[in-house]
Coordinates of C-alpha atoms in Angstrom, one line a residue:
M757 CA 101.5 116.3 72.5
G758 CA 102.7 114.6 69.4
G759 CA 100.8 111.4 68.6
L760 CA 97.5 112.2 70.3
M761 CA 94.4 111.2 68.5
T762 CA 91.8 113.9 68.0
P763 CA 88.6 113.2 70.0
T764 CA 85.2 113.3 68.3
P765 CA 82.9 116.3 68.7
A766 CA 80.9 116.7 71.9
T767 CA 77.7 115.6 70.2
A768 CA 79.1 112.1 69.8
V769 CA 80.2 111.6 73.4
A770 CA 77.0 110.3 74.9
D771 CA 76.7 107.7 72.1
A772 CA 80.2 106.5 71.7
G773 CA 81.9 107.2 75.0
R774 CA 84.5 109.3 73.1
P775 CA 86.1 112.3 74.9
S776 CA 85.6 115.9 73.8
I777 CA 87.8 118.9 74.6
A778 CA 86.7 120.8 77.7
D779 CA 87.9 123.8 79.7
C780 CA 90.7 122.9 82.1
P781 CA 90.5 123.9 85.7
S782 CA 92.2 127.3 86.1
P783 CA 95.5 126.0 87.5
L784 CA 96.0 123.9 84.3
Q785 CA 94.9 126.4 81.7
G786 CA 97.7 126.9 79.2
K787 CA 99.5 123.8 80.6
A788 CA 97.3 121.0 79.4
T789 CA 94.5 119.9 77.2
C790 CA 91.4 118.6 79.1
Y791 CA 88.7 116.3 78.0
T792 CA 85.4 115.1 79.4
G793 CA 83.0 112.3 78.3
R794 CA 80.8 109.5 79.5
D795 CA 81.8 105.8 79.0
T796 CA 79.6 103.1 77.7
N797 CA 78.6 102.1 81.3
G798 CA 77.4 105.6 82.0
A799 CA 80.3 106.9 84.1
Y800 CA 81.4 110.5 83.5
Y801 CA 85.1 111.1 83.4
A802 CA 87.7 113.8 83.0
I803 CA 91.1 113.5 81.3
A804 CA 94.0 116.0 81.2
V805 CA 97.1 115.6 79.0
P806 CA 99.9 118.1 79.7
H807 CA 101.4 120.0 76.8
H808 CA 104.8 118.6 77.9
W809 CA 103.6 115.0 78.6
N810 CA 106.2 112.6 80.1
R811 CA 104.3 109.7 78.5
S812 CA 103.1 108.3 81.8
L813 CA 99.5 108.2 83.0
I814 CA 97.9 108.5 86.5
V815 CA 94.5 106.9 86.7
H816 CA 92.6 108.3 89.7
A817 CA 90.0 106.6 91.9
H818 CA 87.8 109.1 93.9
G819 CA 86.7 108.8 97.5
G820 CA 83.3 108.7 99.0
P821 CA 81.3 106.9 98.1
D822 CA 79.1 109.7 96.8
L823 CA 75.4 108.8 97.3
G824 CA 72.7 109.2 94.7
P825 CA 71.5 107.1 91.8
E826 CA 73.5 108.6 89.0
S827 CA 77.1 109.3 88.0
D828 CA 78.1 112.8 89.0
P829 CA 79.7 114.6 86.0
Q830 CA 81.3 117.3 88.3
R831 CA 83.1 114.8 90.5
S832 CA 86.0 113.9 88.2
I833 CA 86.4 117.6 87.2
D834 CA 86.7 118.7 90.8
D835 CA 89.2 115.9 91.5
L836 CA 91.3 116.9 88.5
E837 CA 91.5 120.4 90.0
R838 CA 92.4 119.0 93.4
W839 CA 95.2 116.8 92.1
Q840 CA 96.3 119.1 89.3
V841 CA 99.9 119.0 90.7
M842 CA 100.2 115.6 89.1
V843 CA 99.5 117.1 85.6
D844 CA 101.8 120.0 86.4
Q845 CA 104.5 117.4 87.0
G846 CA 104.0 116.1 83.4
Y847 CA 101.7 113.1 84.0
A848 CA 98.5 112.6 82.0
W849 CA 95.5 112.2 84.4
A850 CA 92.2 110.4 84.1
G851 CA 89.5 110.1 86.7
S852 CA 86.1 108.4 86.6
S853 CA 83.0 109.5 88.5
Y854 CA 81.8 105.8 88.4
R855 CA 78.6 104.6 86.7
R856 CA 76.4 105.3 89.7
G857 CA 76.4 106.7 93.2
G858 CA 76.4 104.5 96.3
Y859 CA 78.7 101.7 97.5
G860 CA 80.4 99.3 95.2
T861 CA 84.2 98.9 95.4
R862 CA 84.5 96.3 92.6
M863 CA 82.2 98.4 90.4
A864 CA 84.3 101.5 91.0
A865 CA 87.5 99.5 90.3
A866 CA 86.0 98.2 87.0
D867 CA 85.0 101.7 86.0
T868 CA 88.5 102.9 86.7
E869 CA 90.0 100.2 84.6
T870 CA 87.5 100.9 81.8
L871 CA 88.7 104.5 81.8
R872 CA 92.4 103.4 81.5
R873 CA 91.5 101.3 78.5
L874 CA 89.5 104.3 77.0
F875 CA 92.6 106.5 77.4
V876 CA 94.8 104.0 75.6
R877 CA 92.3 103.6 72.8
E878 CA 91.8 107.4 72.3
F879 CA 95.4 108.6 72.9
R880 CA 98.1 106.0 73.1
Q881 CA 99.6 103.4 75.4
P882 CA 101.6 105.2 78.1
K883 CA 105.1 104.2 78.9
R884 CA 104.0 103.7 82.5
T885 CA 100.7 103.7 84.2
F886 CA 100.0 104.4 87.9
I887 CA 96.8 104.1 89.9
H888 CA 96.1 106.7 92.6
G889 CA 93.3 106.7 95.1
Q890 CA 92.4 108.8 98.1
S891 CA 90.1 108.0 101.0
W892 CA 87.6 105.3 99.9
G893 CA 89.3 105.7 96.5
G894 CA 92.4 104.2 98.2
N895 CA 90.3 101.0 98.8
V896 CA 89.2 101.2 95.2
A897 CA 92.7 101.7 93.9
A898 CA 94.0 98.8 96.1
R899 CA 91.2 96.7 94.6
V900 CA 92.4 97.7 91.1
V901 CA 96.0 96.6 92.0
E902 CA 94.7 93.2 93.0
A903 CA 92.3 92.7 90.2
Y904 CA 94.2 94.2 87.2
G905 CA 97.8 94.8 88.4
G906 CA 99.3 91.4 88.2
S907 CA 102.8 90.8 86.9
G908 CA 102.9 92.0 83.3
G909 CA 99.6 93.8 83.7
P910 CA 98.8 97.4 82.7
Y911 CA 99.7 99.1 86.0
D912 CA 103.3 99.8 87.0
G913 CA 102.7 101.1 90.5
A914 CA 100.1 102.5 93.0
L915 CA 99.9 105.5 95.2
L916 CA 97.3 105.3 98.0
T917 CA 96.8 108.4 100.0
N918 CA 94.8 108.7 103.3
G919 CA 93.2 105.4 102.2
V920 CA 90.4 103.4 103.8
L921 CA 92.6 100.3 103.6
G922 CA 90.9 98.2 106.3
G923 CA 88.2 97.2 103.7
G924 CA 84.5 97.2 104.2
S925 CA 83.8 94.4 106.6
R926 CA 86.0 95.9 109.3
G927 CA 86.9 99.4 108.0
Y928 CA 83.6 100.9 109.3
D929 CA 83.4 99.2 112.7
Y930 CA 84.1 102.5 114.4
R931 CA 81.0 104.0 112.7
V932 CA 79.0 101.0 113.7
D933 CA 80.0 101.8 117.3
L934 CA 79.2 105.5 116.8
R935 CA 75.7 104.6 115.5
V936 CA 74.8 102.6 118.6
V937 CA 76.5 104.8 121.1
Y938 CA 74.9 107.9 119.7
Q939 CA 71.5 106.3 120.0
Y940 CA 72.1 105.2 123.5
Y941 CA 72.9 108.8 124.7
C942 CA 70.6 110.8 122.3
N943 CA 67.7 108.5 121.6
N944 CA 66.5 110.7 118.8
L945 CA 67.5 108.7 115.7
P946 CA 64.9 107.4 115.8
R947 CA 62.9 109.2 118.4
P948 CA 60.7 107.0 120.7
T949 CA 57.7 108.5 118.8
E950 CA 59.0 107.5 115.4
E951 CA 58.9 104.2 113.6
Q952 CA 61.6 102.0 115.0
Y953 CA 64.3 100.1 113.1
P954 CA 67.5 98.2 113.9
L955 CA 70.4 100.6 114.0
W956 CA 72.5 98.5 111.7
Q957 CA 70.3 99.8 108.9
G958 CA 71.7 103.3 109.4
L959 CA 68.3 104.6 108.6
R960 CA 65.0 103.0 107.5
A961 CA 64.7 102.8 103.8
S962 CA 61.7 105.1 103.5
S963 CA 63.0 107.9 105.8
T964 CA 63.0 111.4 104.4
L965 CA 65.6 112.6 106.9
T966 CA 68.1 115.0 105.3
S967 CA 71.6 116.0 106.3
A968 CA 70.2 119.2 107.8
G969 CA 67.7 117.2 109.8
L970 CA 70.5 114.9 111.1
R971 CA 72.6 117.9 112.0
A972 CA 69.6 119.4 114.0
R973 CA 69.3 116.2 116.0
L974 CA 73.0 116.1 116.7
E975 CA 72.9 119.7 117.9
E976 CA 69.8 119.0 120.0
C977 CA 71.6 116.1 121.8
T978 CA 75.2 117.5 122.1
G979 CA 75.2 121.2 121.3
L980 CA 78.1 120.3 119.0
S981 CA 78.5 123.7 117.2
A982 CA 77.9 125.8 120.3
P983 CA 80.7 127.0 122.6
S984 CA 81.1 124.7 125.5
A985 CA 79.8 127.4 127.9
E986 CA 76.5 127.5 126.0
R987 CA 75.8 123.8 126.1
T988 CA 73.5 122.4 128.8
A989 CA 75.1 120.1 131.3
L990 CA 73.4 117.1 129.6
Q991 CA 74.5 118.1 126.2
Q992 CA 78.1 118.4 127.4
R993 CA 78.0 115.0 129.1
N994 CA 76.5 113.4 126.0
L995 CA 79.2 114.9 123.8
T996 CA 82.0 114.0 126.1
D997 CA 80.8 110.4 126.5
I998 CA 80.2 109.9 122.7
L999 CA 83.7 111.2 121.9
A1000 CA 85.4 109.3 124.7
V1001 CA 83.8 105.9 123.9
T1002 CA 84.2 106.1 120.1
G1003 CA 87.5 107.9 120.0
L1004 CA 86.3 110.1 117.2
P1005 CA 87.5 113.7 116.8
E1006 CA 84.9 116.4 117.7
R1007 CA 85.5 118.2 114.4
T1008 CA 84.5 115.2 112.3
L1009 CA 81.8 113.8 114.5
E1010 CA 79.0 115.0 112.2
S1011 CA 80.6 113.6 109.1
H1012 CA 81.1 110.2 110.7
L1013 CA 77.5 110.2 111.8
R1014 CA 76.3 111.0 108.3
F1015 CA 78.2 108.0 107.0
A1016 CA 76.8 105.8 109.8
V1017 CA 73.3 106.9 108.9
F1018 CA 73.1 107.6 105.1
T1019 CA 75.9 105.4 103.7
F1020 CA 74.9 102.5 106.0
R1021 CA 71.4 102.8 104.6
D1022 CA 72.8 102.6 101.1
I1023 CA 74.9 99.6 101.9
V1024 CA 72.1 97.7 103.7
H1025 CA 69.0 98.6 101.6
E1026 CA 70.3 99.4 98.2
R1027 CA 73.3 97.0 97.9
L1028 CA 72.6 94.1 100.3
G1029 CA 68.8 93.7 100.0
G1030 CA 68.1 94.6 103.6
R1031 CA 70.6 92.2 105.1
N1032 CA 72.9 93.2 107.9
P1033 CA 76.7 93.0 107.3
F1034 CA 77.7 94.5 110.7
S1035 CA 78.2 93.2 114.2
N1036 CA 79.0 94.6 117.6
L1037 CA 78.6 91.4 119.6
G1038 CA 81.5 91.0 122.1
V1039 CA 82.5 94.6 122.0
R1040 CA 82.9 96.3 125.4
Y1041 CA 82.5 100.1 125.3
T1042 CA 84.6 102.0 127.7
G1043 CA 85.4 105.6 128.6
S1044 CA 82.0 106.9 129.6
H1045 CA 80.8 108.2 132.9
D1046 CA 79.0 104.9 133.4
D1047 CA 80.4 102.0 131.3
K1048 CA 78.3 99.4 133.1
A1049 CA 75.0 101.1 132.1
L1050 CA 76.2 101.7 128.6
N1051 CA 77.1 98.1 127.9
A1052 CA 74.0 96.8 129.6
S1053 CA 71.7 98.8 127.3
V1054 CA 73.4 99.7 124.1
E1055 CA 71.9 98.0 121.1
R1056 CA 73.6 94.7 120.0
F1057 CA 73.3 92.8 116.8
A1058 CA 75.1 90.0 114.8
A1059 CA 75.8 90.1 111.1
D1060 CA 74.0 88.0 108.6
P1061 CA 76.8 85.7 107.3
T1062 CA 75.8 86.2 103.7
A1063 CA 75.7 89.9 104.0
K1064 CA 79.1 90.1 105.6
R1065 CA 80.5 87.8 102.9
D1066 CA 79.1 90.0 100.2
L1067 CA 80.5 93.2 101.7
S1068 CA 83.8 91.5 102.3
Y1069 CA 84.0 90.1 98.7
D1070 CA 83.2 93.6 97.3
S1071 CA 85.7 95.6 99.4
D1072 CA 88.1 93.6 101.5
L1073 CA 91.7 93.2 100.3
T1074 CA 93.6 89.9 100.0
G1075 CA 97.1 91.6 99.9
R1076 CA 98.0 89.8 96.7
T1077 CA 99.8 92.6 94.9
S1078 CA 102.7 92.2 92.5
I1079 CA 103.6 95.9 91.8
P1080 CA 105.1 98.6 93.9
V1081 CA 102.6 100.3 96.3
L1082 CA 103.4 103.5 98.0
T1083 CA 101.1 104.9 100.7
L1084 CA 101.0 108.4 102.2
H1085 CA 98.8 109.1 105.2
A1086 CA 98.3 112.0 107.6
I1087 CA 99.0 110.8 111.2
D1088 CA 96.1 112.9 112.5
D1089 CA 93.7 112.1 109.7
P1090 CA 90.3 112.6 111.4
T1091 CA 88.3 110.5 108.9
A1092 CA 90.3 107.5 107.8
F1093 CA 92.4 106.9 110.9
V1094 CA 96.1 106.3 110.2
E1095 CA 95.8 102.8 111.7
H1096 CA 94.2 101.8 108.4
E1097 CA 97.8 101.6 107.3
S1098 CA 98.5 99.0 109.9
A1099 CA 95.6 96.9 108.6
Y1100 CA 97.0 97.2 105.1
R1101 CA 100.6 96.4 106.2
E1102 CA 99.3 93.2 107.9
T1103 CA 97.2 92.3 104.9
L1104 CA 100.2 92.3 102.6
R1105 CA 102.3 90.6 105.2
G1106 CA 99.6 87.9 105.6
A1107 CA 99.8 87.3 101.8
G1108 CA 103.6 87.3 101.8
R1109 CA 103.7 90.5 99.7
Q1110 CA 105.0 93.1 102.1
R1111 CA 108.1 93.6 99.9
H1112 CA 106.0 95.5 97.5
L1113 CA 105.0 98.1 100.1
V1114 CA 106.5 101.4 101.3
Q1115 CA 104.5 103.5 103.8
T1116 CA 105.0 107.2 104.5
F1117 CA 103.4 109.4 107.1
T1118 CA 103.0 113.1 107.7
T1119 CA 102.1 115.3 110.7
E1120 CA 99.2 116.8 108.8
S1121 CA 95.7 116.7 110.3
E1122 CA 93.4 116.7 107.2
H1123 CA 91.8 114.0 105.2
S1124 CA 90.6 115.3 101.9
G1125 CA 93.9 116.9 100.8
L1126 CA 97.6 116.9 101.6
S1127 CA 100.5 119.1 100.6
D1128 CA 101.1 119.4 96.8
A1129 CA 104.8 119.0 97.5
E1130 CA 104.1 115.7 99.1
Y1131 CA 102.0 114.4 96.3
A1132 CA 104.7 115.4 93.8
S1133 CA 107.5 113.8 95.8
S1134 CA 105.4 110.6 96.2
V1135 CA 104.7 110.3 92.5
A1136 CA 108.3 111.0 91.7
A1137 CA 109.5 108.3 94.2
L1138 CA 107.0 105.8 92.9
D1139 CA 108.0 106.5 89.3
H1140 CA 111.7 106.1 90.1
W1141 CA 111.0 102.8 92.0
T1142 CA 109.2 101.4 89.0
R1143 CA 111.8 102.5 86.5
T1144 CA 114.9 101.4 88.4
G1145 CA 113.7 98.7 90.8
R1146 CA 115.3 100.5 93.7
K1147 CA 112.9 100.7 96.6
P1148 CA 112.7 104.1 98.3
T1149 CA 112.6 104.6 102.0
P1150 CA 110.4 106.9 104.1
G1151 CA 113.6 108.9 104.7
S1152 CA 114.6 109.2 101.1
I1153 CA 111.1 110.3 100.1
A1154 CA 111.0 112.9 102.9
A1155 CA 114.4 114.2 101.8
S1156 CA 113.2 114.6 98.2
C1157 CA 110.2 116.7 99.2
A1158 CA 112.2 119.9 99.7
A1159 CA 112.8 120.4 96.0
F1160 CA 109.1 120.2 95.3
H1161 CA 108.3 122.6 98.2
A1162 CA 110.6 125.1 96.5
K1163 CA 108.2 125.1 93.6
Y1164 CA 104.8 124.7 95.3
A1165 CA 105.5 126.2 98.7
T1166 CA 102.9 123.9 100.4
G1167 CA 105.3 122.4 103.0
C1168 CA 106.8 119.0 103.7
F1169 CA 105.5 117.4 106.9
Y1170 CA 107.0 113.9 106.8
D1171 CA 107.8 111.9 109.9
A1172 CA 110.1 109.3 108.5
T1173 CA 110.3 107.4 111.8
Y1174 CA 106.6 107.1 112.5
R1175 CA 104.9 103.7 112.6
P1176 CA 101.2 103.4 113.4
S1177 CA 99.8 101.2 116.1
S1178 CA 97.7 98.2 115.3
Y1179 CA 94.2 98.7 113.8
A1180 CA 92.7 97.1 117.0
S1181 CA 94.4 99.8 119.1
R1182 CA 92.1 102.4 117.5
V1183 CA 89.0 100.4 116.4
L1184 CA 87.4 98.1 118.9
P1185 CA 88.0 94.6 117.4
R1186 CA 85.2 92.1 116.9
P1187 CA 86.2 88.7 118.5
E1188 CA 85.8 86.9 115.2
G1189 CA 87.9 89.3 113.1
T1190 CA 91.4 90.2 114.3
A1191 CA 93.7 88.4 111.8
W1192 CA 94.6 89.9 108.4
P1193 CA 93.8 89.7 105.6
A1194 CA 90.1 90.0 106.2
M1195 CA 89.5 88.1 103.0
T1196 CA 92.1 85.5 101.9
A1197 CA 92.8 84.8 98.3
R1198 CA 91.3 81.4 98.8
Q1199 CA 88.1 82.8 100.2
E1200 CA 87.9 85.3 97.3
T1201 CA 88.3 82.4 94.8
A1202 CA 85.6 80.3 96.5
W1203 CA 83.2 83.2 96.8
S1204 CA 83.6 84.2 93.2
R1205 CA 82.0 80.9 92.3
V1206 CA 78.9 81.6 94.2
P1207 CA 76.2 83.0 91.9
G1208 CA 75.3 86.6 92.8
V1209 CA 77.9 87.0 95.5
G1210 CA 79.1 90.6 96.3
I1211 CA 77.4 93.9 95.4
A1212 CA 75.9 94.4 92.0
P1213 CA 77.2 97.2 89.8

């Protein structure tokens, strides 16, 4: 690792934000030197520099958002272990846990860029720098591309995997629908005997409900974890209707409901001062045993325009990118539907920047992790694109994967001919929001001049 600067002792990290040497995750032991620290904004981070460093850096944006008031020191370490294949391929890796928990896409993007600058200061300027984000981290990384990745900027390319690329103002509409449809059938969140609140809040601010308590209510209503033969007739009908109307997979119903309850509470109460950014006016729900009754009684609400603006400014994408962007998405992703890729494609097309985008898809059915061979082939393809200017194709990337599978034996599941349907085909569109980008560059510029717009760090 010739040329690396020696970090300060661990005792100085909290004061100076300097990295200190730490144990590497077991797959990287003997292959890299790892560091941890906390930056001047309070965000914990992890860095790994391989012993045979290729002089390129991958800056990682994690998913979530994780809830809680503080930065989680374990998050970046866990992510380093999950994506250790990138270090194994010779890339330095740096990931931030962000300065606090809770929603804040621009905050997370700023913390990610802060870590890149810290890496340059403490080690050296890489030959090339790439941004990677998975899940909500894909939204964060795409935000990094637009905010810091202009022509001549510090980033050479971006890899977005299983990304939430529809942005915040539309990207969670299917969870808005779940929240109201669930309550229509189950009527236990809140129960009639409990303090009532509008469902766009997710949960009232002072509620002490836990994830375990939420799970118990879901089980009470649907018998979700029980074999179908052990559910009551009402539980089975509730479950069937909820899944049919929302289009959510049964295996991730609970996780989607947690987001629609706890993360919505964070967005509304902690980030937007109690204002509502969500709407389901004009949405017609179908697929139940009685659509007429459902649509007549399901709770309806309209967004507060300033709240929707602030959420949009924080997390929606304009499509104004000037660097190569490669996406990788599981076709059967049960959490961030593959149709998010259609939203992103149309966002870049709306900005006239689609030439910078290559999208790849696999037949996998997981959200939090894909094949190591695919991550390696994706990074290699992106690296080659930035070095040579020759744009890869889904077919060429799929063909290159076999060599990485020979090393990692994790499989190559590309479908080079797949193209996802429109976002509106999967997520019930709101009448006022069908064109992309959800936030134009002109809107972003105008909103940036409004004092206090967006979500505070």
